[in-house]
Amino acid sequence: MLAGTETRHGRTVRWAFTARPGGQSVAPYASANVATHVGDDPSVVRANRTALEAAFDAGPIAWMGPVHGVEAQVLTAPTAIVPNVDAIATTQVRLPLATLAADCVPLLLTAGDLVVAAHVGWRGLADGMTSSLTRLLGERGIDPASALVLLGPAICGACYGIPRERAEQIATACPEAIVQATSGDPGADIRRGLAHEWRARGAEVRLVGPCTAESPEHFSHRRDGVTGRQAGVIAWID
Ligand SMILES: [Zn+2]
């Protein structure tokens, strides 16, 4: 697990990106799978989630059910499951927000009085997740230039070859995300694209963790097909 704390406006934000080791799931989900929608034993996933909650130590985690959209939902009270949304946010203390991924980008953000967790794949990038989150900040009078954006373990462009038509679709929104893949095809580097978009808004961006497809310590859907998901988690501590 890669984890840290940040001090923002005299308050503390805790964040973490999980990895494969240390859980109870067996192959092909071994071992710390925290996703319920991938075919793993639900009771084992529950145990893995409980262990993560204990380790993160900030209260019950709110889990989203991503649909590759760009909508964001603000939570005002603890909620176990937030279905059909790819970004959740809160101002509440000790209300940890989790995003799931296995090649897509787990994005954690803090700005003003908000913490945000989001799931961003090529579709979310192309459809404007960055604009959606910028709008969320703007509605609350928060300057995106004040944001800290943590982009967790995700597949790199060299490993993520895509068809040319899809590359063109992504490039229309974010040309910086298109690179050359080792397969010879165009490659989509979603993390690179997001980093560019947030830096262009003046935000501080950190890339945290390796390429998932190159890391045996991480779940990679592209590499393994049926597999688990890792999480990004963020919360206000005080
Ligand atoms: Zn890679």
mmCIF file of C-alpha atoms and ligand atoms in Angstrom:
data_model
loop_
_atom_site.group_PDB
_atom_site.id
_atom_site.type_symbol
_atom_site.label_atom_id
_atom_site.label_comp_id
_atom_site.label_asym_id
_atom_site.label_seq_id
_atom_site.Cartn_x
_atom_site.Cartn_y
_atom_site.Cartn_z
ATOM 1 C CA MET A 1 0.000 0.000 0.000
ATOM 2 C CA LEU A 2 1.244 3.461 -0.919
ATOM 3 C CA ALA A 3 -0.099 5.948 1.610
ATOM 4 C CA GLY A 4 0.469 9.405 2.984
ATOM 5 C CA THR A 5 -0.963 12.389 4.757
ATOM 6 C CA GLU A 6 -1.145 15.998 3.600
ATOM 7 C CA THR A 7 -1.759 19.127 5.625
ATOM 8 C CA ARG A 8 -4.196 21.450 3.852
ATOM 9 C CA HIS A 9 -5.388 24.697 5.446
ATOM 10 C CA GLY A 10 -4.327 23.361 8.859
ATOM 11 C CA ARG A 11 -6.333 20.142 8.379
ATOM 12 C CA THR A 12 -5.121 16.626 7.638
ATOM 13 C CA VAL A 13 -5.976 14.533 4.594
ATOM 14 C CA ARG A 14 -5.075 10.838 4.571
ATOM 15 C CA TRP A 15 -4.785 8.904 1.307
ATOM 16 C CA ALA A 16 -3.791 5.427 0.182
ATOM 17 C CA PHE A 17 -3.508 3.304 -2.946
ATOM 18 C CA THR A 18 -3.792 -0.422 -2.298
ATOM 19 C CA ALA A 19 -2.073 -3.292 -4.144
ATOM 20 C CA ARG A 20 -2.457 -7.075 -4.446
ATOM 21 C CA PRO A 21 -0.573 -8.431 -1.413
ATOM 22 C CA GLY A 22 -2.026 -8.999 2.016
ATOM 23 C CA GLY A 23 -5.616 -10.087 1.308
ATOM 24 C CA GLN A 24 -7.637 -13.296 1.532
ATOM 25 C CA SER A 25 -8.831 -13.770 -2.064
ATOM 26 C CA VAL A 26 -7.521 -16.713 -4.081
ATOM 27 C CA ALA A 27 -6.580 -16.859 -7.789
ATOM 28 C CA PRO A 28 -7.414 -15.130 -10.059
ATOM 29 C CA TYR A 29 -8.267 -12.479 -7.459
ATOM 30 C CA ALA A 30 -5.280 -13.038 -5.141
ATOM 31 C CA SER A 31 -5.167 -11.502 -2.887
ATOM 32 C CA ALA A 32 -6.411 -8.112 -1.681
ATOM 33 C CA ASN A 33 -9.267 -7.737 -4.173
ATOM 34 C CA VAL A 34 -11.767 -5.133 -2.961
ATOM 35 C CA ALA A 35 -14.256 -5.288 -5.870
ATOM 36 C CA THR A 36 -17.601 -7.071 -5.609
ATOM 37 C CA HIS A 37 -18.426 -7.011 -9.349
ATOM 38 C CA VAL A 38 -15.605 -9.209 -10.681
ATOM 39 C CA GLY A 39 -16.810 -12.677 -9.611
ATOM 40 C CA ASP A 40 -14.852 -13.024 -6.367
ATOM 41 C CA ASP A 41 -16.427 -14.596 -3.246
ATOM 42 C CA PRO A 42 -18.457 -11.757 -1.649
ATOM 43 C CA SER A 43 -17.611 -12.795 1.910
ATOM 44 C CA VAL A 44 -13.897 -12.712 1.108
ATOM 45 C CA VAL A 45 -14.214 -9.304 -0.562
ATOM 46 C CA ARG A 46 -16.025 -8.100 2.557
ATOM 47 C CA ALA A 47 -13.126 -9.347 4.704
ATOM 48 C CA ASN A 48 -10.608 -7.566 2.450
ATOM 49 C CA ARG A 49 -12.634 -4.344 2.663
ATOM 50 C CA THR A 50 -12.880 -4.622 6.441
ATOM 51 C CA ALA A 51 -9.113 -5.097 6.677
ATOM 52 C CA LEU A 52 -8.561 -2.018 4.501
ATOM 53 C CA GLU A 53 -10.968 0.006 6.654
ATOM 54 C CA ALA A 54 -9.049 -1.018 9.773
ATOM 55 C CA ALA A 55 -5.706 -0.137 8.182
ATOM 56 C CA PHE A 56 -6.932 3.201 6.820
ATOM 57 C CA ASP A 57 -8.472 3.944 10.218
ATOM 58 C CA ALA A 58 -10.807 6.782 9.254
ATOM 59 C CA GLY A 59 -14.248 5.174 9.581
ATOM 60 C CA PRO A 60 -16.480 3.147 7.214
ATOM 61 C CA ILE A 61 -15.481 3.560 3.573
ATOM 62 C CA ALA A 62 -17.927 4.728 0.891
ATOM 63 C CA TRP A 63 -17.492 2.542 -2.236
ATOM 64 C CA MET A 64 -18.653 3.725 -5.639
ATOM 65 C CA GLY A 65 -19.987 1.602 -8.476
ATOM 66 C CA PRO A 66 -18.325 3.103 -11.568
ATOM 67 C CA VAL A 67 -20.040 3.158 -14.955
ATOM 68 C CA HIS A 68 -17.348 4.949 -17.038
ATOM 69 C CA GLY A 69 -19.229 8.236 -16.748
ATOM 70 C CA VAL A 70 -18.090 11.664 -15.568
ATOM 71 C CA GLU A 71 -20.781 12.509 -13.011
ATOM 72 C CA ALA A 72 -19.724 13.434 -9.474
ATOM 73 C CA GLN A 73 -21.821 12.989 -6.355
ATOM 74 C CA VAL A 74 -21.249 14.858 -3.081
ATOM 75 C CA LEU A 75 -21.800 12.736 0.036
ATOM 76 C CA THR A 76 -22.998 14.462 3.198
ATOM 77 C CA ALA A 77 -23.241 11.321 5.329
ATOM 78 C CA PRO A 78 -21.563 7.895 5.414
ATOM 79 C CA THR A 79 -22.884 5.664 2.637
ATOM 80 C CA ALA A 80 -21.624 2.129 2.076
ATOM 81 C CA ILE A 81 -22.299 1.934 -1.662
ATOM 82 C CA VAL A 82 -22.735 4.780 -4.146
ATOM 83 C CA PRO A 83 -23.936 3.155 -7.382
ATOM 84 C CA ASN A 84 -23.644 4.401 -10.969
ATOM 85 C CA VAL A 85 -21.142 7.149 -10.402
ATOM 86 C CA ASP A 86 -17.440 7.593 -11.204
ATOM 87 C CA ALA A 87 -16.615 10.378 -8.770
ATOM 88 C CA ILE A 88 -17.597 10.978 -5.169
ATOM 89 C CA ALA A 89 -16.716 13.935 -2.978
ATOM 90 C CA THR A 90 -17.269 15.101 0.573
ATOM 91 C CA THR A 91 -16.457 17.858 3.051
ATOM 92 C CA GLN A 92 -17.155 15.510 5.980
ATOM 93 C CA VAL A 93 -14.443 14.475 8.414
ATOM 94 C CA ARG A 94 -13.699 10.735 8.691
ATOM 95 C CA LEU A 95 -15.827 9.798 5.682
ATOM 96 C CA PRO A 96 -13.335 7.896 3.494
ATOM 97 C CA LEU A 97 -14.091 7.701 -0.216
ATOM 98 C CA ALA A 98 -12.863 4.801 -2.355
ATOM 99 C CA THR A 99 -12.357 4.330 -6.062
ATOM 100 C CA LEU A 100 -11.638 0.955 -7.715
ATOM 101 C CA ALA A 101 -9.360 0.300 -10.677
ATOM 102 C CA ALA A 102 -7.200 -2.272 -12.443
ATOM 103 C CA ASP A 103 -5.538 -0.222 -15.265
ATOM 104 C CA CYS A 104 -7.931 2.754 -15.216
ATOM 105 C CA VAL A 105 -6.688 5.664 -13.124
ATOM 106 C CA PRO A 106 -7.706 5.896 -9.472
ATOM 107 C CA LEU A 107 -7.726 9.679 -8.953
ATOM 108 C CA LEU A 108 -7.699 11.259 -5.491
ATOM 109 C CA LEU A 109 -8.035 15.009 -5.139
ATOM 110 C CA THR A 110 -8.246 17.571 -2.383
ATOM 111 C CA ALA A 111 -9.026 21.261 -2.845
ATOM 112 C CA GLY A 112 -10.700 23.791 -0.579
ATOM 113 C CA ASP A 113 -12.908 21.885 1.866
ATOM 114 C CA LEU A 114 -13.379 18.895 -0.476
ATOM 115 C CA VAL A 115 -11.837 15.486 -0.893
ATOM 116 C CA VAL A 116 -12.688 13.592 -4.082
ATOM 117 C CA ALA A 117 -12.178 10.023 -5.319
ATOM 118 C CA ALA A 118 -12.687 9.271 -9.019
ATOM 119 C CA HIS A 119 -12.311 6.443 -11.524
ATOM 120 C CA VAL A 120 -10.995 7.542 -14.932
ATOM 121 C CA GLY A 121 -10.514 5.327 -17.962
ATOM 122 C CA TRP A 122 -10.121 6.384 -21.582
ATOM 123 C CA ARG A 123 -13.842 7.108 -21.804
ATOM 124 C CA GLY A 124 -13.835 9.265 -18.675
ATOM 125 C CA LEU A 125 -10.861 11.202 -20.026
ATOM 126 C CA ALA A 126 -12.437 11.638 -23.460
ATOM 127 C CA ASP A 127 -15.825 12.585 -21.971
ATOM 128 C CA GLY A 128 -14.345 15.256 -19.702
ATOM 129 C CA MET A 129 -13.946 13.979 -16.135
ATOM 130 C CA THR A 130 -11.452 16.793 -15.539
ATOM 131 C CA SER A 131 -13.997 19.391 -16.675
ATOM 132 C CA SER A 132 -16.673 17.738 -14.555
ATOM 133 C CA LEU A 133 -14.496 17.898 -11.427
ATOM 134 C CA THR A 134 -13.379 21.449 -12.257
ATOM 135 C CA ARG A 135 -17.066 22.391 -12.447
ATOM 136 C CA LEU A 136 -17.699 20.746 -9.069
ATOM 137 C CA LEU A 137 -14.896 22.831 -7.546
ATOM 138 C CA GLY A 138 -16.129 25.997 -9.284
ATOM 139 C CA GLU A 139 -19.671 25.542 -7.952
ATOM 140 C CA ARG A 140 -18.181 25.646 -4.464
ATOM 141 C CA GLY A 141 -15.948 28.651 -5.160
ATOM 142 C CA ILE A 142 -12.776 26.549 -5.152
ATOM 143 C CA ASP A 143 -9.919 27.453 -7.526
ATOM 144 C CA PRO A 144 -8.692 24.297 -9.336
ATOM 145 C CA ALA A 145 -5.164 25.769 -9.101
ATOM 146 C CA SER A 146 -5.354 25.044 -5.353
ATOM 147 C CA ALA A 147 -5.979 21.313 -5.925
ATOM 148 C CA LEU A 148 -3.628 18.479 -5.084
ATOM 149 C CA VAL A 149 -4.264 15.606 -7.510
ATOM 150 C CA LEU A 150 -2.887 12.117 -6.825
ATOM 151 C CA LEU A 151 -2.949 9.755 -9.819
ATOM 152 C CA GLY A 152 -2.542 6.180 -8.594
ATOM 153 C CA PRO A 153 -1.246 2.991 -10.205
ATOM 154 C CA ALA A 154 -2.564 2.732 -13.793
ATOM 155 C CA ILE A 155 -1.556 1.208 -17.111
ATOM 156 C CA CYS A 156 1.012 3.219 -19.086
ATOM 157 C CA GLY A 157 0.733 4.120 -22.752
ATOM 158 C CA ALA A 158 3.448 1.692 -23.827
ATOM 159 C CA CYS A 159 1.392 -1.212 -22.436
ATOM 160 C CA TYR A 160 -2.016 0.061 -23.540
ATOM 161 C CA GLY A 161 -2.245 -0.276 -27.297
ATOM 162 C CA ILE A 162 -5.582 0.844 -28.736
ATOM 163 C CA PRO A 163 -7.247 0.977 -32.172
ATOM 164 C CA ARG A 164 -6.530 4.077 -34.229
ATOM 165 C CA GLU A 165 -10.195 5.231 -34.189
ATOM 166 C CA ARG A 166 -10.213 5.205 -30.395
ATOM 167 C CA ALA A 167 -6.902 7.086 -30.317
ATOM 168 C CA GLU A 168 -8.462 9.767 -32.522
ATOM 169 C CA GLN A 169 -11.489 9.942 -30.234
ATOM 170 C CA ILE A 170 -9.272 10.405 -27.156
ATOM 171 C CA ALA A 171 -6.956 12.843 -28.954
ATOM 172 C CA THR A 172 -9.877 15.136 -29.757
ATOM 173 C CA ALA A 173 -10.286 15.687 -26.016
ATOM 174 C CA CYS A 174 -6.711 15.232 -24.817
ATOM 175 C CA PRO A 175 -3.921 14.765 -27.396
ATOM 176 C CA GLU A 176 -1.329 14.501 -24.593
ATOM 177 C CA ALA A 177 -2.776 11.093 -23.645
ATOM 178 C CA ILE A 178 -1.785 9.484 -26.965
ATOM 179 C CA VAL A 179 1.666 7.903 -27.180
ATOM 180 C CA GLN A 180 3.251 4.997 -29.040
ATOM 181 C CA ALA A 181 2.519 1.547 -27.596
ATOM 182 C CA THR A 182 5.138 -1.222 -27.733
ATOM 183 C CA SER A 183 2.706 -3.214 -29.925
ATOM 184 C CA GLY A 184 3.163 -0.603 -32.661
ATOM 185 C CA ASP A 185 -0.400 0.655 -32.181
ATOM 186 C CA PRO A 186 -1.232 4.049 -30.734
ATOM 187 C CA GLY A 187 -1.104 3.888 -26.928
ATOM 188 C CA ALA A 188 -3.409 5.574 -24.408
ATOM 189 C CA ASP A 189 -1.666 6.949 -21.344
ATOM 190 C CA ILE A 190 -4.632 8.149 -19.314
ATOM 191 C CA ARG A 191 -2.518 9.159 -16.344
ATOM 192 C CA ARG A 192 -0.312 11.312 -18.583
ATOM 193 C CA GLY A 193 -3.398 12.960 -20.075
ATOM 194 C CA LEU A 194 -4.932 13.681 -16.684
ATOM 195 C CA ALA A 195 -1.628 15.042 -15.368
ATOM 196 C CA HIS A 196 -1.476 17.433 -18.318
ATOM 197 C CA GLU A 197 -5.078 18.595 -17.846
ATOM 198 C CA TRP A 198 -4.694 19.288 -14.118
ATOM 199 C CA ARG A 199 -1.282 20.955 -14.476
ATOM 200 C CA ALA A 200 -2.802 23.200 -17.156
ATOM 201 C CA ARG A 201 -5.291 24.286 -14.476
ATOM 202 C CA GLY A 202 -2.429 25.096 -12.097
ATOM 203 C CA ALA A 203 -2.968 22.114 -9.806
ATOM 204 C CA GLU A 204 -0.201 20.169 -8.090
ATOM 205 C CA VAL A 205 -0.141 16.680 -9.627
ATOM 206 C CA ARG A 206 1.654 13.619 -8.326
ATOM 207 C CA LEU A 207 1.889 10.266 -10.086
ATOM 208 C CA VAL A 208 1.866 7.611 -7.376
ATOM 209 C CA GLY A 209 2.837 4.012 -8.072
ATOM 210 C CA PRO A 210 3.832 1.981 -11.130
ATOM 211 C CA CYS A 211 2.228 0.879 -14.390
ATOM 212 C CA THR A 212 -0.286 -1.792 -13.337
ATOM 213 C CA ALA A 213 0.386 -4.014 -16.378
ATOM 214 C CA GLU A 214 4.117 -4.103 -15.565
ATOM 215 C CA SER A 215 3.692 -4.631 -11.820
ATOM 216 C CA PRO A 216 3.024 -8.141 -10.444
ATOM 217 C CA GLU A 217 1.997 -6.381 -7.215
ATOM 218 C CA HIS A 218 -1.026 -4.817 -8.958
ATOM 219 C CA PHE A 219 -4.214 -6.051 -10.609
ATOM 220 C CA SER A 220 -4.238 -5.423 -14.366
ATOM 221 C CA HIS A 221 -7.364 -6.156 -16.380
ATOM 222 C CA ARG A 222 -5.474 -5.721 -19.646
ATOM 223 C CA ARG A 223 -2.806 -8.234 -18.591
ATOM 224 C CA ASP A 224 -4.930 -10.790 -16.739
ATOM 225 C CA GLY A 225 -8.528 -10.476 -17.960
ATOM 226 C CA VAL A 226 -10.504 -11.876 -15.031
ATOM 227 C CA THR A 227 -8.860 -10.320 -11.985
ATOM 228 C CA GLY A 228 -9.447 -8.164 -8.917
ATOM 229 C CA ARG A 229 -9.364 -4.424 -8.373
ATOM 230 C CA GLN A 230 -7.199 -2.228 -6.174
ATOM 231 C CA ALA A 231 -8.452 0.896 -4.458
ATOM 232 C CA GLY A 232 -7.601 4.508 -3.905
ATOM 233 C CA VAL A 233 -8.947 5.933 -0.631
ATOM 234 C CA ILE A 234 -9.003 9.505 0.673
ATOM 235 C CA ALA A 235 -10.478 11.186 3.769
ATOM 236 C CA TRP A 236 -10.313 14.249 5.968
ATOM 237 C CA ILE A 237 -8.903 13.154 9.316
ATOM 238 C CA ASP A 238 -9.650 16.405 11.180
HETATM 239 ZN ZN ZN B 1 3.309 -0.159 -18.734
#
